[in-house]
Amino acid sequence: MMQPACATGHDSGIPTILVAGGAGYIGSHMVKRLALSGYQVLVVDNLSTGFRDAVRHGQFVEGDLADAGFLDRIFVERGISAVLHFAALSQVGESVLVPVRYYRNNVANTLNLLDAMQRHGVQNFIFSSTAAIFGEPGYTPIDERHPMQPISPYGRSKKMVEEILADGDRAGGLRYVSLRYFNAAGADPDGELGERHDPESHLIPLVLQAASGRRSHIAIFGSDYPTPDGTCIRDYIHVHDLCTAHLLALEHLLAGGASLALNLGNGQGFSVREVIDTARRVSGREIPVQVHDRRPGDPAILVADSRNASVKLGWTPLYPDLETIVGDAWSWEQRKSRSW
Ligand code: UFG
């Protein structure tokens, strides 16, 4: 891994990286990776969905991206080299119910952040985007040429930001890497951090809560999809590998590289039933299931073509197999079920 060397923070010559949303699931793993890679890390989070105790490294400042004065103080005082932006609402179903909240959080607050960057001459931006920008896939695996036709306010909010970023790049003064995560999963291999949503809505943590007895069963949302076992297929990508992609994207921008938008997945899909079977094997526990109706807005199959990330950033996932992803998530679930 290249050592951080080019842009600098105020005091030490070591780049300072602002992580917005660093108390959330992926953000907190990234804060740890950046710190262990030698960067100075400044975490900004309003703790609306994140957890203060998930920030184990760097400096934490509680604050809101809606507050331009707060952002000015942060940028003036610290000499920031790049911004990693994880601070967003991310539940597809919820976004259908409260779309304005999603657009305000995900679009308006991102504009505030970009404005502050511009006022303070910070050019480098890494954006957490999503497979949800593509909508119902026209073909699979999904590469970057696939049309963006999101079917939820969440997906549309992320697509809007991608368009704003492309315009910012064309106008000059902004360089960005937009990373479209497929299904982020797993937990810190050291066992220090993991996935925490309240309430939980994602498949793997819910399945493992059923395995540990914190939940009576797992509901399968639809068993009549046009897939081999009738359940939805997703491309699960280890949070450690997502963090690696962010580190490489950061090095790319700090070295003067051009803006990019990249899909991140393993290129291999697993059905809901396959995930549950893997969780049974990994945990050695019974996992009762109930088949429910389809959840609105779920495409049958979402699998990434991530060859561009490999070509442009040299990214190779270290933990592509589902057993490892579920195994790390299971270690975290066992820790949680003991202490929460
Ligand atoms: N599922 C169940 N039962 C559950 C929860 C989920 O059967 O209790 C199914 C879903 O229907 C889906 C699959 O498991 O088929 C995965 O669902 P998740 O909620 O874990 O993840 P999604 O694929 O819905 O969403 C993820 C991210 C979003 C992102 C999206 C891209 O969480 O932020 O991928 O499509 F937008």
XYZ file of C-alpha atoms and ligand atoms in Angstrom:
376
model
C 0.000 0.000 0.000
C 1.373 3.404 -0.967
C 2.217 5.589 2.026
C 0.331 8.885 2.197
C 2.740 11.535 1.035
C 1.413 14.184 -1.283
C -1.164 16.647 0.062
C -0.617 17.777 3.627
C -2.476 18.742 6.774
C -1.458 21.906 8.612
C 1.151 20.644 11.023
C 2.790 17.358 10.273
C 2.978 16.788 6.522
C 0.626 13.828 6.935
C -2.599 14.282 4.954
C -5.700 14.929 7.032
C -8.771 13.143 5.713
C -12.254 14.300 6.649
C -14.637 11.369 7.025
C -18.259 12.507 7.026
C -20.431 9.772 8.506
C -17.475 8.055 10.167
C -19.608 6.720 13.028
C -21.713 4.567 10.691
C -21.192 1.002 9.515
C -18.859 1.447 6.537
C -17.526 4.832 7.697
C -16.302 3.472 11.039
C -14.419 0.632 9.333
C -12.864 3.190 6.981
C -11.766 5.474 9.808
C -9.854 2.561 11.306
C -8.261 1.644 7.949
C -7.176 5.227 7.274
C -5.640 5.591 10.727
C -3.806 2.263 10.423
C -2.566 3.363 6.969
C -0.923 6.453 8.472
C -3.427 9.212 7.686
C -4.695 11.797 10.146
C -8.428 11.295 10.393
C -11.088 13.793 11.332
C -14.548 12.294 11.777
C -17.685 14.366 11.476
C -21.024 12.731 12.283
C -24.347 13.944 13.672
C -24.945 10.534 15.303
C -28.443 10.328 13.787
C -27.761 6.754 12.670
C -24.131 6.251 13.721
C -22.616 5.366 17.098
C -19.999 7.420 18.941
C -18.292 4.283 20.280
C -17.780 2.971 16.729
C -15.175 5.713 16.194
C -12.035 4.088 17.590
C -9.436 6.193 15.821
C -8.804 9.771 14.737
C -10.546 12.820 16.124
C -14.317 12.955 16.459
C -16.406 16.118 16.088
C -20.176 15.916 16.430
C -21.881 18.145 13.890
C -24.242 18.321 10.988
C -23.550 18.808 7.306
C -26.593 21.084 7.177
C -24.621 23.629 9.233
C -22.391 25.663 6.893
C -20.817 27.574 9.793
C -19.800 24.305 11.437
C -18.255 23.091 8.172
C -16.327 26.357 7.777
C -14.830 25.951 11.231
C -13.818 22.367 10.440
C -12.193 23.250 7.116
C -10.437 26.416 8.371
C -8.859 24.768 11.358
C -7.571 21.536 9.887
C -6.033 21.761 6.405
C -7.984 18.919 4.859
C -6.590 17.048 1.841
C -9.621 14.959 0.909
C -13.176 14.247 1.990
C -14.745 10.781 2.217
C -18.506 11.117 2.378
C -20.450 8.267 4.027
C -23.079 10.424 5.752
C -26.367 9.442 4.142
C -29.660 7.748 4.799
C -29.586 4.384 3.063
C -32.819 2.459 3.397
C -34.631 1.986 0.122
C -38.047 1.269 1.671
C -37.884 4.202 4.090
C -36.933 6.540 1.238
C -40.246 5.792 -0.478
C -42.124 6.880 2.656
C -40.127 10.037 3.501
C -38.546 11.145 0.209
C -37.990 14.784 1.203
C -35.928 13.665 4.190
C -33.799 11.568 1.832
C -33.266 14.376 -0.669
C -32.414 16.843 2.103
C -29.933 14.482 3.770
C -28.414 12.888 0.733
C -28.511 15.712 -1.827
C -28.803 19.082 -0.028
C -26.283 18.157 2.687
C -23.853 16.845 0.082
C -24.150 20.207 -1.690
C -23.304 21.928 1.614
C -20.215 19.757 1.921
C -19.154 20.425 -1.682
C -19.728 24.161 -1.155
C -17.519 24.142 1.921
C -14.832 22.221 0.025
C -14.947 24.820 -2.730
C -14.762 27.740 -0.282
C -11.665 26.182 1.304
C -9.952 24.942 -1.860
C -10.315 21.186 -1.158
C -10.584 19.254 -4.417
C -10.628 15.543 -3.606
C -13.912 13.795 -2.851
C -14.835 10.140 -2.443
C -18.523 9.424 -2.566
C -20.478 6.420 -1.267
C -22.814 5.566 -4.115
C -24.892 2.451 -4.603
C -26.142 -0.220 -6.977
C -29.567 1.342 -6.398
C -28.706 4.012 -9.014
C -29.220 1.367 -11.722
C -32.798 0.389 -10.848
C -34.188 -2.785 -12.392
C -31.184 -4.247 -14.240
C -31.363 -4.482 -18.025
C -28.519 -7.015 -17.980
C -26.228 -8.661 -15.476
C -23.485 -8.384 -14.300
C -23.908 -4.607 -14.157
C -21.001 -2.574 -15.500
C -20.566 1.203 -15.478
C -22.188 1.575 -18.917
C -25.498 0.260 -17.579
C -28.160 3.008 -17.714
C -28.940 4.717 -14.415
C -32.680 4.339 -13.918
C -33.234 4.287 -10.148
C -36.646 3.218 -8.906
C -36.513 4.656 -5.366
C -35.948 8.128 -3.883
C -32.810 6.679 -2.256
C -31.397 5.583 -5.622
C -32.425 8.861 -7.233
C -30.767 10.884 -4.462
C -27.467 9.079 -5.114
C -27.800 9.443 -8.891
C -28.416 13.189 -8.463
C -25.219 13.533 -6.468
C -23.301 11.580 -9.118
C -24.571 14.044 -11.739
C -23.627 17.012 -9.541
C -20.132 15.559 -9.119
C -19.704 15.094 -12.870
C -20.737 18.731 -13.413
C -18.341 19.871 -10.680
C -15.528 17.996 -12.367
C -16.382 19.516 -15.764
C -16.455 23.002 -14.239
C -13.023 22.436 -12.645
C -11.938 22.468 -9.012
C -13.367 19.071 -8.063
C -12.020 15.575 -8.591
C -13.970 12.652 -7.259
C -14.296 8.893 -7.130
C -17.836 7.624 -6.855
C -17.993 4.058 -5.532
C -21.187 2.140 -6.173
C -21.435 -0.494 -3.469
C -23.454 -3.596 -4.172
C -24.369 -5.405 -0.902
C -21.928 -4.269 1.768
C -21.586 -7.016 4.381
C -19.268 -8.623 6.919
C -17.370 -7.032 9.776
C -13.892 -5.927 10.787
C -11.729 -9.097 10.637
C -10.147 -8.013 13.980
C -13.600 -8.207 15.567
C -13.489 -4.608 16.809
C -16.275 -3.219 14.590
C -19.297 -4.508 12.731
C -22.655 -3.758 11.197
C -25.081 -1.909 13.472
C -28.342 -0.448 12.261
C -31.248 0.415 14.473
C -33.633 -1.031 13.504
C -31.713 -3.627 11.497
C -33.004 -4.208 7.955
C -30.190 -6.009 6.141
C -30.286 -9.701 5.385
C -27.014 -10.999 6.857
C -27.263 -9.350 10.307
C -30.928 -10.355 10.540
C -30.164 -13.985 9.641
C -27.408 -14.056 12.257
C -29.680 -12.548 14.893
C -32.026 -15.463 14.192
C -29.046 -17.827 14.577
C -28.038 -16.352 17.935
C -31.597 -16.390 19.231
C -32.069 -12.624 19.324
C -34.801 -13.061 16.698
C -37.274 -15.932 16.358
C -36.819 -16.486 12.594
C -35.768 -14.885 9.343
C -38.425 -13.765 6.866
C -37.652 -14.542 3.228
C -39.130 -11.745 1.143
C -40.421 -13.628 -1.891
C -39.712 -17.137 -3.171
C -41.219 -16.713 -6.636
C -38.470 -14.701 -8.335
C -37.071 -15.911 -11.680
C -33.937 -17.339 -10.010
C -32.909 -21.007 -9.513
C -34.360 -21.244 -5.962
C -36.925 -18.460 -6.332
C -35.208 -16.016 -3.921
C -33.356 -12.794 -4.783
C -29.707 -12.918 -5.745
C -27.228 -10.305 -4.467
C -23.514 -9.643 -4.736
C -22.210 -9.455 -1.143
C -18.976 -7.552 -0.725
C -16.859 -7.606 2.444
C -16.633 -4.240 4.203
C -12.846 -4.723 4.418
C -12.689 -4.918 0.620
C -14.868 -1.814 0.281
C -12.410 0.017 2.531
C -9.506 -1.162 0.379
C -11.231 0.347 -2.665
C -11.608 3.665 -0.797
C -7.922 3.676 0.161
C -6.910 3.037 -3.446
C -9.324 5.730 -4.652
C -7.806 8.168 -2.168
C -4.274 7.391 -3.327
C -5.461 7.818 -6.917
C -6.861 11.298 -6.212
C -3.938 12.431 -4.039
C -1.610 11.409 -6.869
C -3.570 13.675 -9.247
C -5.704 10.958 -10.909
C -8.853 11.766 -12.888
C -12.425 11.438 -11.608
C -13.951 7.968 -11.718
C -17.245 6.176 -11.085
C -16.802 2.474 -10.283
C -19.019 -0.497 -9.418
C -17.857 -2.558 -6.432
C -18.862 -6.164 -5.952
C -17.373 -9.650 -6.226
C -19.098 -10.470 -9.498
C -20.777 -13.464 -7.896
C -24.370 -13.623 -6.744
C -25.885 -15.578 -3.849
C -29.571 -16.147 -3.240
C -31.305 -15.388 0.055
C -31.580 -19.137 0.691
C -27.858 -19.609 -0.018
C -27.060 -16.873 2.505
C -29.237 -18.585 5.118
C -27.627 -21.988 4.413
C -24.165 -20.429 4.718
C -25.175 -18.858 8.038
C -26.376 -22.269 9.273
C -23.018 -23.836 8.368
C -20.937 -21.010 9.825
C -22.881 -20.753 13.086
C -23.823 -24.402 13.517
C -27.268 -23.178 14.599
C -30.820 -23.809 13.458
C -32.269 -20.818 11.631
C -36.065 -20.936 11.310
C -37.418 -19.302 8.145
C -40.816 -17.977 7.119
C -41.605 -17.190 3.500
C -43.313 -13.813 3.101
C -44.508 -11.787 0.123
C -42.010 -9.930 -1.993
C -40.664 -6.658 -0.574
C -41.585 -3.824 -2.971
C -38.687 -2.480 -5.043
C -36.404 -5.548 -4.837
C -34.857 -6.476 -8.227
C -34.474 -10.257 -8.700
C -30.731 -10.189 -9.387
C -28.043 -7.575 -8.662
C -24.479 -8.579 -9.504
C -21.585 -6.200 -10.225
C -19.057 -6.187 -12.994
C -16.109 -4.627 -11.150
C -13.425 -5.075 -13.790
C -13.044 -1.293 -14.068
C -12.173 -0.983 -10.374
C -9.527 -3.603 -10.905
C -8.125 -1.903 -14.035
C -8.291 1.705 -12.805
C -7.390 1.230 -9.130
C -5.714 -2.193 -9.031
C -8.475 -3.338 -6.653
C -8.789 -7.051 -5.853
C -11.150 -8.229 -3.115
C -9.334 -10.180 -0.396
C -12.435 -11.853 1.068
C -14.744 -12.703 -1.849
C -16.144 -15.931 -0.419
C -19.466 -15.818 1.348
C -18.282 -18.067 4.219
C -15.699 -15.478 5.260
C -18.136 -12.584 4.918
C -20.784 -14.385 7.001
C -18.107 -15.740 9.385
C -16.825 -12.252 10.262
C -20.400 -11.004 10.639
C -21.110 -14.005 12.934
C -18.131 -13.183 15.183
C -19.506 -9.667 15.527
C -23.051 -10.901 16.175
C -21.783 -13.200 18.929
C -19.994 -10.280 20.564
C -23.086 -8.112 20.294
C -25.477 -10.738 21.584
C -23.267 -11.109 24.684
C -22.984 -7.400 25.442
C -26.172 -5.673 24.235
N -34.213 -9.938 2.598
C -35.040 -10.924 3.105
N -35.389 -10.851 4.417
C -34.987 -9.848 5.239
C -34.145 -8.842 4.706
C -33.779 -8.914 3.380
O -35.442 -11.838 2.400
O -35.365 -9.831 6.409
C -33.810 -10.033 1.187
C -34.187 -8.791 0.393
O -35.492 -8.922 -0.095
C -33.120 -8.828 -0.694
C -31.894 -9.434 -0.006
O -32.409 -10.094 1.144
O -33.502 -9.673 -1.719
C -30.897 -8.394 0.454
O -31.590 -7.394 1.182
P -30.853 -6.256 2.021
O -31.916 -5.448 2.676
O -29.811 -6.865 2.895
O -30.092 -5.419 0.922
P -30.680 -4.725 -0.402
O -30.232 -5.551 -1.556
O -32.109 -4.421 -0.316
O -29.998 -3.290 -0.311
C -28.623 -3.098 -0.441
C -28.216 -1.837 0.319
C -28.852 -0.626 -0.267
C -28.547 -0.578 -1.726
C -28.967 -1.854 -2.392
C -28.602 -1.855 -3.822
O -28.583 -1.959 1.677
O -28.350 0.522 0.372
O -28.331 -2.945 -1.783
O -29.641 -2.460 -4.482
F -29.198 0.444 -2.289
